[in-house]
């Protein structure tokens, strides 16, 4: 829901076709530990090493990719590895991407995220909450512990600087999250104390007043209908902050190319997105699944593993571009605070909440990626 608006939007597991879970919040440490356990014993690992150079062939038929490693461990001698496929999945500051010279276009939002774990006075009931403020959204995300959640507050750098490690931060977070849907300000100032209103002829005053009532009905009728069906679910109160506080700048970015001969970029090395829609990890997982598909296709056809990388390039660039464009548009729309846009946003949220097929399409896109066909 958005501050200063009567509308709210509720997604649940009935909005998606698969299973009974709309989404999950998994700690990065858990994912890394699990993946590390899977690769040990199944892969040859080079620890305490960094990539110092990458050489790619002109095309797949011209040779293999060569990767030079520098070690900081006991064996400090450099190593060179030849491979049929090099996958650059080394984060937003990807060394692999920089060494092969693939440019990345970045759009800065002039926002920072402040995030930390909190203990709740009640339970989160496996619900996620997000409120859109004039400076950016604040989210309360459930963890596997029923009385612990994660706060992700996207706001201005100055606001982050003011509130990070502030002793009153917990109370401030509660005040931001406990205000529910509100009455939107009047589109037209029909107050009797308004000089411009008093100067209007009486018939025109009656017309404007009637239009204002129609606008009210368009806002509050659907909002009351939705809340009668689902009820507005207020977040539980925060009892204490139980972790360190972390901040990072927010941006939207994508590389100009996902592949080169015998190279594929995946995850944050290829793209990054505003956290407001929770799509960063989803996009990375979809990269991995799509890349596996083209590798399996090549293997089953008895061809070189890098033969169908162009299909990965086409598929991922299209889907990620659509996703980034949609999230960027949402970020910009919720940043618009003029009165006409406030009314339009409220009407749009009411429409999504009350028209089931539209809401389900949005939920499906968030869970499974934006459809490209």
Short mmCIF file of C-alpha atoms in Angstrom, two decimals:
data_model
loop_
_atom_site.label_atom_id
_atom_site.label_comp_id
_atom_site.label_asym_id
_atom_site.label_seq_id
_atom_site.Cartn_x
_atom_site.Cartn_y
_atom_site.Cartn_z
CA UNK A 1 0.00 0.00 0.00
CA UNK A 2 1.09 3.60 -0.49
CA UNK A 3 1.18 6.42 2.02
CA UNK A 4 -1.70 8.85 1.59
CA UNK A 5 -3.80 6.41 -0.48
CA UNK A 6 -6.92 4.38 0.31
CA UNK A 7 -5.96 1.47 -1.98
CA UNK A 8 -4.01 -1.63 -1.02
CA UNK A 9 -2.87 -4.65 -3.01
CA UNK A 10 -2.81 -8.17 -1.54
CA UNK A 11 -1.23 -11.18 -3.23
CA UNK A 12 -1.63 -14.73 -1.91
CA UNK A 13 -0.86 -18.30 -2.96
CA UNK A 14 -4.14 -18.55 -4.88
CA UNK A 15 -2.77 -16.00 -7.36
CA UNK A 16 -0.24 -18.49 -8.76
CA UNK A 17 -0.69 -21.87 -10.41
CA UNK A 18 2.21 -23.77 -8.85
CA UNK A 19 2.21 -25.16 -5.33
CA UNK A 20 1.09 -23.31 -2.23
CA UNK A 21 3.92 -20.81 -1.77
CA UNK A 22 3.90 -17.35 -3.31
CA UNK A 23 7.56 -16.72 -2.54
CA UNK A 24 10.36 -17.24 -0.07
CA UNK A 25 13.02 -15.20 1.68
CA UNK A 26 16.25 -17.19 2.00
CA UNK A 27 19.37 -15.83 3.68
CA UNK A 28 22.38 -15.46 1.41
CA UNK A 29 24.57 -17.39 3.86
CA UNK A 30 22.27 -20.43 3.63
CA UNK A 31 22.32 -20.44 -0.17
CA UNK A 32 26.11 -20.06 -0.35
CA UNK A 33 26.71 -22.77 2.26
CA UNK A 34 24.40 -25.19 0.44
CA UNK A 35 25.94 -24.53 -2.98
CA UNK A 36 29.46 -24.83 -1.56
CA UNK A 37 28.58 -28.22 -0.08
CA UNK A 38 27.26 -29.40 -3.45
CA UNK A 39 30.33 -28.42 -5.48
CA UNK A 40 32.85 -29.89 -3.05
CA UNK A 41 33.73 -33.38 -4.20
CA UNK A 42 32.09 -32.80 -7.58
CA UNK A 43 34.34 -30.05 -8.95
CA UNK A 44 37.99 -29.11 -8.93
CA UNK A 45 38.21 -26.00 -6.76
CA UNK A 46 40.81 -23.24 -6.85
CA UNK A 47 40.63 -21.40 -3.54
CA UNK A 48 42.68 -18.37 -2.50
CA UNK A 49 42.88 -17.51 -6.21
CA UNK A 50 41.82 -14.60 -8.41
CA UNK A 51 41.34 -14.27 -12.14
CA UNK A 52 44.12 -12.15 -13.66
CA UNK A 53 43.42 -12.56 -17.37
CA UNK A 54 40.89 -14.08 -19.77
CA UNK A 55 41.54 -14.88 -23.43
CA UNK A 56 38.66 -15.86 -25.69
CA UNK A 57 38.82 -17.28 -29.24
CA UNK A 58 37.40 -15.41 -32.24
CA UNK A 59 34.66 -18.06 -32.51
CA UNK A 60 33.80 -21.47 -31.09
CA UNK A 61 35.74 -23.30 -33.81
CA UNK A 62 38.95 -21.30 -33.18
CA UNK A 63 39.90 -22.83 -29.84
CA UNK A 64 39.13 -22.81 -26.14
CA UNK A 65 38.82 -20.05 -23.56
CA UNK A 66 41.93 -19.54 -21.42
CA UNK A 67 41.79 -18.26 -17.86
CA UNK A 68 44.86 -17.21 -15.88
CA UNK A 69 44.71 -17.47 -12.09
CA UNK A 70 46.91 -15.85 -9.48
CA UNK A 71 47.09 -17.58 -6.12
CA UNK A 72 47.62 -16.02 -2.71
CA UNK A 73 47.97 -19.39 -0.99
CA UNK A 74 50.99 -21.63 -0.40
CA UNK A 75 51.37 -22.34 -4.11
CA UNK A 76 51.77 -18.80 -5.43
CA UNK A 77 52.64 -19.83 -8.98
CA UNK A 78 50.14 -18.63 -11.64
CA UNK A 79 47.91 -21.21 -13.31
CA UNK A 80 46.27 -21.27 -16.74
CA UNK A 81 43.06 -23.20 -17.38
CA UNK A 82 41.57 -24.03 -20.76
CA UNK A 83 37.82 -24.57 -20.91
CA UNK A 84 35.04 -25.07 -23.42
CA UNK A 85 32.86 -22.64 -21.51
CA UNK A 86 33.66 -19.88 -19.03
CA UNK A 87 30.70 -18.68 -16.95
CA UNK A 88 31.14 -15.25 -15.39
CA UNK A 89 28.94 -15.28 -12.27
CA UNK A 90 31.20 -13.23 -10.02
CA UNK A 91 28.86 -10.43 -8.94
CA UNK A 92 28.03 -6.88 -9.93
CA UNK A 93 31.73 -5.88 -9.95
CA UNK A 94 32.55 -8.86 -12.17
CA UNK A 95 36.26 -9.20 -12.91
CA UNK A 96 35.48 -11.58 -15.78
CA UNK A 97 33.19 -9.03 -17.42
CA UNK A 98 35.79 -6.27 -17.13
CA UNK A 99 38.63 -8.43 -18.48
CA UNK A 100 36.68 -9.41 -21.63
CA UNK A 101 35.54 -5.82 -22.17
CA UNK A 102 31.76 -6.16 -22.05
CA UNK A 103 30.26 -2.75 -21.15
CA UNK A 104 27.43 -2.33 -18.67
CA UNK A 105 24.81 0.42 -18.70
CA UNK A 106 23.88 1.61 -15.20
CA UNK A 107 21.09 3.91 -14.05
CA UNK A 108 21.56 5.30 -10.54
CA UNK A 109 18.39 5.94 -8.49
CA UNK A 110 19.94 8.32 -5.94
CA UNK A 111 18.61 5.96 -3.29
CA UNK A 112 20.24 3.71 -0.71
CA UNK A 113 18.82 0.64 0.99
CA UNK A 114 19.07 0.23 4.75
CA UNK A 115 18.51 -3.37 5.84
CA UNK A 116 18.63 -5.32 9.09
CA UNK A 117 16.88 -8.13 10.97
CA UNK A 118 14.28 -7.41 13.65
CA UNK A 119 12.49 -9.36 16.36
CA UNK A 120 8.72 -8.89 16.30
CA UNK A 121 6.25 -8.51 19.16
CA UNK A 122 3.95 -10.96 17.36
CA UNK A 123 4.39 -13.35 14.44
CA UNK A 124 4.62 -12.54 10.75
CA UNK A 125 2.40 -15.48 9.69
CA UNK A 126 4.66 -15.91 6.64
CA UNK A 127 3.51 -12.58 5.22
CA UNK A 128 5.57 -9.89 3.53
CA UNK A 129 4.56 -6.24 3.80
CA UNK A 130 5.59 -3.25 1.70
CA UNK A 131 4.57 0.38 2.05
CA UNK A 132 5.46 2.97 -0.56
CA UNK A 133 6.58 6.30 0.88
CA UNK A 134 7.36 9.50 -0.98
CA UNK A 135 11.11 8.80 -0.67
CA UNK A 136 10.93 5.08 -1.50
CA UNK A 137 9.43 1.78 -0.29
CA UNK A 138 9.92 0.09 3.07
CA UNK A 139 9.42 -3.67 3.32
CA UNK A 140 9.07 -6.13 6.20
CA UNK A 141 9.99 -9.61 4.94
CA UNK A 142 9.41 -12.89 6.84
CA UNK A 143 12.22 -15.25 7.83
CA UNK A 144 12.08 -18.93 8.82
CA UNK A 145 11.69 -17.81 12.45
CA UNK A 146 8.03 -16.82 13.05
CA UNK A 147 8.94 -13.83 15.21
CA UNK A 148 11.81 -12.45 13.10
CA UNK A 149 11.64 -10.39 9.91
CA UNK A 150 13.99 -8.44 7.67
CA UNK A 151 13.54 -4.71 7.08
CA UNK A 152 14.55 -3.30 3.70
CA UNK A 153 14.08 0.47 3.58
CA UNK A 154 14.86 2.19 0.28
CA UNK A 155 15.19 5.93 0.71
CA UNK A 156 17.44 8.91 0.11
CA UNK A 157 21.12 8.75 1.11
CA UNK A 158 20.52 11.60 3.55
CA UNK A 159 17.68 9.71 5.23
CA UNK A 160 19.82 6.59 5.54
CA UNK A 161 22.62 8.63 7.07
CA UNK A 162 20.17 10.19 9.55
CA UNK A 163 18.59 6.93 10.73
CA UNK A 164 21.35 4.34 10.49
CA UNK A 165 22.33 3.40 14.06
CA UNK A 166 19.92 6.04 15.36
CA UNK A 167 18.65 4.93 18.82
CA UNK A 168 15.09 5.82 17.76
CA UNK A 169 15.22 3.78 14.54
CA UNK A 170 12.96 0.98 15.85
CA UNK A 171 10.21 3.42 16.85
CA UNK A 172 10.52 5.21 13.52
CA UNK A 173 10.19 1.93 11.57
CA UNK A 174 7.06 1.09 13.55
CA UNK A 175 5.57 4.50 12.78
CA UNK A 176 6.24 4.04 9.05
CA UNK A 177 4.73 0.55 8.92
CA UNK A 178 1.71 0.94 11.19
CA UNK A 179 -0.12 3.61 9.17
CA UNK A 180 -2.63 1.80 6.98
CA UNK A 181 -4.50 3.04 3.90
CA UNK A 182 -5.47 6.69 4.18
CA UNK A 183 -7.80 9.13 2.51
CA UNK A 184 -6.22 10.68 -0.57
CA UNK A 185 -6.17 14.45 -0.75
CA UNK A 186 -8.89 16.09 -2.80
CA UNK A 187 -8.19 16.36 -6.51
CA UNK A 188 -10.01 19.70 -6.53
CA UNK A 189 -10.02 22.08 -3.59
CA UNK A 190 -13.72 22.35 -2.77
CA UNK A 191 -13.17 23.81 0.68
CA UNK A 192 -15.43 26.76 1.46
CA UNK A 193 -12.38 28.60 2.79
CA UNK A 194 -10.66 28.42 -0.61
CA UNK A 195 -10.68 31.80 -2.37
CA UNK A 196 -10.61 30.21 -5.83
CA UNK A 197 -13.57 28.03 -4.90
CA UNK A 198 -15.57 30.99 -3.62
CA UNK A 199 -15.03 32.88 -6.86
CA UNK A 200 -16.66 30.15 -8.97
CA UNK A 201 -20.32 30.56 -10.02
CA UNK A 202 -22.70 28.41 -8.00
CA UNK A 203 -23.62 26.11 -10.94
CA UNK A 204 -19.92 25.45 -11.57
CA UNK A 205 -19.38 24.80 -7.86
CA UNK A 206 -22.15 22.21 -7.99
CA UNK A 207 -20.56 20.58 -11.05
CA UNK A 208 -17.11 20.42 -9.48
CA UNK A 209 -18.58 19.08 -6.25
CA UNK A 210 -20.39 16.36 -8.18
CA UNK A 211 -17.22 15.38 -10.05
CA UNK A 212 -15.37 15.22 -6.74
CA UNK A 213 -17.96 12.82 -5.34
CA UNK A 214 -17.66 10.60 -8.42
CA UNK A 215 -13.87 10.53 -7.95
CA UNK A 216 -14.36 9.63 -4.28
CA UNK A 217 -16.67 6.79 -5.27
CA UNK A 218 -14.09 5.50 -7.78
CA UNK A 219 -11.47 5.44 -5.01
CA UNK A 220 -13.26 4.36 -1.88
CA UNK A 221 -15.85 2.00 -3.37
CA UNK A 222 -13.29 -0.48 -4.78
CA UNK A 223 -10.99 0.06 -1.77
CA UNK A 224 -13.78 -0.79 0.69
CA UNK A 225 -14.84 -3.76 -1.46
CA UNK A 226 -11.30 -5.17 -1.50
CA UNK A 227 -10.77 -4.64 2.23
CA UNK A 228 -14.17 -6.19 3.01
CA UNK A 229 -13.09 -9.31 1.11
CA UNK A 230 -9.52 -9.58 2.38
CA UNK A 231 -9.26 -7.15 5.27
CA UNK A 232 -6.24 -4.88 5.63
CA UNK A 233 -3.49 -6.83 7.39
CA UNK A 234 -1.38 -4.51 9.50
CA UNK A 235 2.25 -5.59 10.04
CA UNK A 236 3.29 -6.81 13.50
CA UNK A 237 5.13 -4.34 15.67
CA UNK A 238 8.93 -4.43 15.76
CA UNK A 239 10.22 -5.29 19.23
CA UNK A 240 13.96 -4.86 18.69
CA UNK A 241 16.73 -4.72 16.09
CA UNK A 242 18.81 -7.90 16.38
CA UNK A 243 21.44 -7.61 13.64
CA UNK A 244 23.96 -5.22 12.20
CA UNK A 245 22.64 -2.57 9.81
CA UNK A 246 23.80 -2.65 6.21
CA UNK A 247 23.47 -0.05 3.47
CA UNK A 248 24.09 -0.15 -0.26
CA UNK A 249 23.32 2.15 -3.21
CA UNK A 250 20.44 1.22 -5.53
CA UNK A 251 20.70 1.10 -9.29
CA UNK A 252 19.42 -0.65 -12.39
CA UNK A 253 22.00 -2.13 -14.76
CA UNK A 254 22.42 -4.52 -17.67
CA UNK A 255 25.32 -5.59 -19.87
CA UNK A 256 25.36 -4.97 -23.61
CA UNK A 257 26.04 -8.66 -24.30
CA UNK A 258 25.45 -11.78 -22.23
CA UNK A 259 27.76 -13.97 -24.29
CA UNK A 260 30.97 -13.99 -26.31
CA UNK A 261 32.59 -17.04 -27.92
CA UNK A 262 32.90 -19.59 -25.09
CA UNK A 263 31.72 -17.10 -22.45
CA UNK A 264 28.38 -16.57 -20.72
CA UNK A 265 27.58 -14.00 -18.03
CA UNK A 266 24.94 -14.79 -15.41
CA UNK A 267 23.44 -13.28 -12.27
CA UNK A 268 24.57 -9.91 -10.95
CA UNK A 269 27.54 -9.89 -13.31
CA UNK A 270 24.99 -9.43 -16.13
CA UNK A 271 22.28 -7.33 -14.47
CA UNK A 272 21.07 -5.66 -11.27
CA UNK A 273 17.67 -4.33 -10.29
CA UNK A 274 15.92 -2.23 -7.64
CA UNK A 275 14.94 -4.49 -4.68
CA UNK A 276 11.35 -3.18 -4.52
CA UNK A 277 10.00 -6.18 -6.47
CA UNK A 278 12.37 -8.81 -5.04
CA UNK A 279 13.49 -9.95 -8.50
CA UNK A 280 17.30 -9.86 -8.22
CA UNK A 281 17.80 -13.48 -7.15
CA UNK A 282 14.89 -14.66 -9.30
CA UNK A 283 16.56 -13.28 -12.42
CA UNK A 284 19.83 -14.99 -11.49
CA UNK A 285 18.10 -18.34 -10.97
CA UNK A 286 16.36 -17.95 -14.32
CA UNK A 287 19.75 -17.25 -15.92
CA UNK A 288 21.07 -20.50 -14.49
CA UNK A 289 18.06 -22.53 -15.60
CA UNK A 290 18.15 -21.08 -19.13
CA UNK A 291 21.89 -21.68 -19.42
CA UNK A 292 21.46 -25.31 -18.31
CA UNK A 293 18.80 -25.77 -21.00
CA UNK A 294 21.10 -24.68 -23.83
CA UNK A 295 24.02 -26.75 -22.46
CA UNK A 296 21.84 -29.86 -22.23
CA UNK A 297 20.59 -29.22 -25.75
CA UNK A 298 24.17 -29.09 -27.07
CA UNK A 299 25.24 -32.16 -25.08
CA UNK A 300 22.29 -34.27 -26.21
CA UNK A 301 22.94 -33.26 -29.83
CA UNK A 302 26.58 -34.32 -29.49
CA UNK A 303 27.77 -30.78 -30.25
CA UNK A 304 30.15 -28.34 -28.60
CA UNK A 305 28.81 -27.05 -25.28
CA UNK A 306 29.13 -23.44 -26.44
CA UNK A 307 27.24 -24.01 -29.70
CA UNK A 308 23.85 -22.62 -28.60
CA UNK A 309 24.96 -19.71 -26.41
CA UNK A 310 23.25 -17.36 -28.86
CA UNK A 311 19.90 -18.78 -27.68
CA UNK A 312 20.82 -17.96 -24.08
CA UNK A 313 21.81 -14.44 -25.17
CA UNK A 314 18.53 -13.80 -26.98
CA UNK A 315 16.28 -15.26 -24.31
CA UNK A 316 17.89 -13.64 -21.28
CA UNK A 317 18.42 -10.22 -22.79
CA UNK A 318 14.75 -10.01 -23.79
CA UNK A 319 13.29 -11.24 -20.52
CA UNK A 320 15.64 -9.27 -18.30
CA UNK A 321 15.10 -6.11 -20.36
CA UNK A 322 11.34 -6.42 -19.95
CA UNK A 323 11.68 -7.06 -16.21
CA UNK A 324 14.07 -4.15 -15.66
CA UNK A 325 11.81 -1.84 -17.68
CA UNK A 326 8.77 -2.84 -15.64
CA UNK A 327 10.48 -2.40 -12.26
CA UNK A 328 12.07 0.88 -13.36
CA UNK A 329 8.64 2.15 -14.45
CA UNK A 330 7.14 1.17 -11.08
CA UNK A 331 9.96 2.92 -9.24
CA UNK A 332 9.38 6.10 -11.23
CA UNK A 333 5.57 5.94 -10.96
CA UNK A 334 5.59 5.53 -7.18
CA UNK A 335 7.99 8.46 -6.98
CA UNK A 336 5.45 10.78 -8.63
CA UNK A 337 3.75 12.78 -5.89
CA UNK A 338 1.61 15.32 -7.75
CA UNK A 339 -2.08 15.13 -6.88
CA UNK A 340 -3.33 13.83 -10.28
CA UNK A 341 -0.77 11.03 -10.20
CA UNK A 342 -1.73 10.12 -6.63
CA UNK A 343 -5.32 9.64 -7.77
CA UNK A 344 -4.25 7.64 -10.82
CA UNK A 345 -2.06 5.35 -8.70
CA UNK A 346 -4.85 4.77 -6.21
CA UNK A 347 -7.27 3.92 -9.01
CA UNK A 348 -4.71 1.58 -10.61
CA UNK A 349 -4.06 -0.32 -7.38
CA UNK A 350 -7.80 -0.68 -6.80
CA UNK A 351 -8.19 -2.02 -10.33
CA UNK A 352 -5.42 -4.61 -9.85
CA UNK A 353 -6.79 -5.73 -6.49
CA UNK A 354 -10.37 -6.16 -7.66
CA UNK A 355 -9.76 -7.64 -11.12
CA UNK A 356 -8.48 -11.12 -10.33
CA UNK A 357 -7.00 -12.03 -13.74
CA UNK A 358 -4.88 -8.85 -13.78
CA UNK A 359 -3.61 -9.45 -10.26
CA UNK A 360 -2.80 -13.09 -11.06
CA UNK A 361 -0.90 -12.13 -14.21
CA UNK A 362 1.23 -9.76 -12.15
CA UNK A 363 1.87 -12.46 -9.53
CA UNK A 364 2.81 -14.99 -12.21
CA UNK A 365 5.26 -12.53 -13.78
CA UNK A 366 6.89 -11.88 -10.38
CA UNK A 367 7.23 -15.61 -9.63
CA UNK A 368 8.12 -16.99 -13.06
CA UNK A 369 9.52 -14.05 -14.99
CA UNK A 370 7.94 -11.73 -17.53
CA UNK A 371 6.54 -13.77 -20.45
CA UNK A 372 8.37 -13.03 -23.69
CA UNK A 373 5.88 -14.50 -26.15
#
